[in-house]
Amino acid sequence: QVQMRESGGGLVQAGGSLRLSCASSEPSPSISAVGWFRQAPGKEREFVARISTRGGSTSYADSVKGRFTISRDNAKNTVYLNMNRLKPEDTAVYYCAAVYYGRNGYHDWGQGTQVTVSS
C-alpha cells in the first residue's frame, strides 16, 4: 500500500509563502491524480487543489486560485503546493491523498501538516 507523507508546514505571517510537499512511499503507475485538502478547527475538510500525474492538468478551489500553485515531480514521486499571499483563513491542517485509476474517490491519506498564518 502506498503511503503519502506531507511536509513543509509551519507558522508564517499573513502575506507570506510556504511550500508543502506530498511524497508517496513508492512509485505507483496506478495513481492518476493527487489532491490537497485542508481542515481548519471546527470545520469540515475541504478541497484545495488537484493535479493529474500524466499531463499535469490542475484544478483549484476558488478560495486559493491565483495564490496557490500545485505541481509535480514524477521522478521524485512528489507533489508540491506552493502557497503565496497567505491569509489567516488559510490556517488549517493540510492533507494529500491519491486518486487511483479505476477507483472512485481519494485514498491513502497522509497524516497532515499544520499551516498557521498569523495576522
GROMACS .gro file of C-alpha atoms in nm:
model
  119
    1GLN     CA    1   0.000   0.000   0.000
    2VAL     CA    2   0.132   0.342  -0.098
    3GLN     CA    3   0.182   0.586   0.187
    4MET     CA    4   0.151   0.959   0.134
    5ARG     CA    5   0.352   1.191   0.356
    6GLU     CA    6   0.310   1.566   0.384
    7SER     CA    7   0.577   1.810   0.497
    8GLY     CA    8   0.660   2.179   0.483
    9GLY     CA    9   0.400   2.326   0.713
   10GLY     CA   10   0.479   2.593   0.968
   11LEU     CA   11   0.400   2.935   1.108
   12VAL     CA   12   0.404   3.231   0.870
   13GLN     CA   13   0.279   3.587   0.876
   14ALA     CA   14  -0.007   3.698   0.657
   15GLY     CA   15   0.118   3.776   0.308
   16GLY     CA   16   0.397   3.521   0.336
   17SER     CA   17   0.463   3.198   0.149
   18LEU     CA   18   0.510   2.829   0.218
   19ARG     CA   19   0.571   2.524   0.003
   20LEU     CA   20   0.417   2.195   0.104
   21SER     CA   21   0.538   1.860  -0.023
   22CYS     CA   22   0.348   1.535  -0.061
   23ALA     CA   23   0.574   1.236  -0.116
   24SER     CA   24   0.449   0.888  -0.197
   25SER     CA   25   0.639   0.598  -0.045
   26GLU     CA   26   0.690   0.431  -0.383
   27PRO     CA   27   0.629   0.492  -0.750
   28SER     CA   28   0.278   0.393  -0.843
   29PRO     CA   29   0.170   0.399  -1.207
   30SER     CA   30  -0.182   0.335  -1.084
   31ILE     CA   31  -0.210   0.684  -0.931
   32SER     CA   32  -0.400   0.907  -1.172
   33ALA     CA   33  -0.402   1.223  -0.962
   34VAL     CA   34  -0.303   1.369  -0.626
   35GLY     CA   35  -0.511   1.615  -0.434
   36TRP     CA   36  -0.452   1.857  -0.149
   37PHE     CA   37  -0.719   1.918   0.112
   38ARG     CA   38  -0.730   2.117   0.434
   39GLN     CA   39  -0.924   2.112   0.756
   40ALA     CA   40  -0.949   2.407   0.992
   41PRO     CA   41  -1.057   2.367   1.356
   42GLY     CA   42  -1.430   2.314   1.381
   43LYS     CA   43  -1.472   2.291   1.005
   44GLU     CA   44  -1.508   2.011   0.756
   45ARG     CA   45  -1.223   1.908   0.533
   46GLU     CA   46  -1.227   2.097   0.205
   47PHE     CA   47  -1.069   2.055  -0.135
   48VAL     CA   48  -0.774   2.281  -0.217
   49ALA     CA   49  -0.610   2.163  -0.540
   50ARG     CA   50  -0.555   1.860  -0.761
   51ILE     CA   51  -0.307   1.757  -1.030
   52SER     CA   52  -0.309   1.466  -1.270
   53THR     CA   53   0.005   1.255  -1.276
   54ARG     CA   54   0.000   1.235  -1.656
   55GLY     CA   55  -0.045   1.555  -1.849
   56GLY     CA   56  -0.039   1.767  -1.535
   57SER     CA   57  -0.387   1.913  -1.559
   58THR     CA   58  -0.479   2.109  -1.247
   59SER     CA   59  -0.784   2.236  -1.063
   60TYR     CA   60  -0.819   2.469  -0.765
   61ALA     CA   61  -1.071   2.579  -0.510
   62ASP     CA   62  -1.193   2.932  -0.577
   63SER     CA   63  -1.055   3.046  -0.242
   64VAL     CA   64  -0.695   2.973  -0.346
   65LYS     CA   65  -0.696   3.046  -0.719
   66GLY     CA   66  -0.422   3.289  -0.813
   67ARG     CA   67  -0.240   3.235  -0.482
   68PHE     CA   68  -0.164   2.862  -0.469
   69THR     CA   69   0.008   2.652  -0.735
   70ILE     CA   70   0.017   2.274  -0.746
   71SER     CA   71   0.295   2.096  -0.932
   72ARG     CA   72   0.452   1.753  -0.952
   73ASP     CA   73   0.788   1.586  -0.990
   74ASN     CA   74   0.715   1.233  -1.103
   75ALA     CA   75   1.083   1.135  -1.078
   76LYS     CA   76   1.067   1.213  -0.706
   77ASN     CA   77   0.713   1.081  -0.656
   78THR     CA   78   0.633   1.418  -0.504
   79VAL     CA   79   0.358   1.674  -0.546
   80TYR     CA   80   0.408   2.030  -0.427
   81LEU     CA   81   0.172   2.304  -0.317
   82ASN     CA   82   0.322   2.649  -0.341
   83MET     CA   83   0.120   2.888  -0.129
   84ASN     CA   84   0.164   3.263  -0.172
   85ARG     CA   85  -0.011   3.567  -0.022
   86LEU     CA   86  -0.124   3.354   0.267
   87LYS     CA   87  -0.418   3.470   0.476
   88PRO     CA   88  -0.517   3.384   0.833
   89GLU     CA   89  -0.813   3.192   0.690
   90ASP     CA   90  -0.566   2.955   0.523
   91THR     CA   91  -0.475   2.823   0.868
   92ALA     CA   92  -0.551   2.451   0.872
   93VAL     CA   93  -0.403   2.105   0.867
   94TYR     CA   94  -0.320   2.023   0.505
   95TYR     CA   95  -0.353   1.669   0.374
   96CYS     CA   96  -0.274   1.497   0.047
   97ALA     CA   97  -0.429   1.184  -0.096
   98ALA     CA   98  -0.419   0.980  -0.415
   99VAL     CA   99  -0.672   0.901  -0.685
  100TYR     CA  100  -0.626   0.563  -0.848
  101TYR     CA  101  -0.725   0.452  -1.194
  102GLY     CA  102  -1.044   0.252  -1.176
  103ARG     CA  103  -1.131   0.363  -0.823
  104ASN     CA  104  -1.353   0.643  -0.706
  105GLY     CA  105  -1.251   0.898  -0.451
  106TYR     CA  106  -0.925   0.978  -0.273
  107HIS     CA  107  -0.723   0.716  -0.087
  108ASP     CA  108  -0.414   0.669   0.127
  109TRP     CA  109  -0.445   0.996   0.316
  110GLY     CA  110  -0.132   1.131   0.480
  111GLN     CA  111  -0.109   1.241   0.843
  112GLY     CA  112  -0.125   1.608   0.753
  113THR     CA  113   0.096   1.910   0.809
  114GLN     CA  114  -0.007   2.216   1.009
  115VAL     CA  115  -0.010   2.557   0.844
  116THR     CA  116  -0.066   2.856   1.070
  117VAL     CA  117  -0.094   3.207   0.929
  118SER     CA  118  -0.075   3.490   1.180
  119SER     CA  119  -0.237   3.826   1.121
   0.00000   0.00000   0.00000
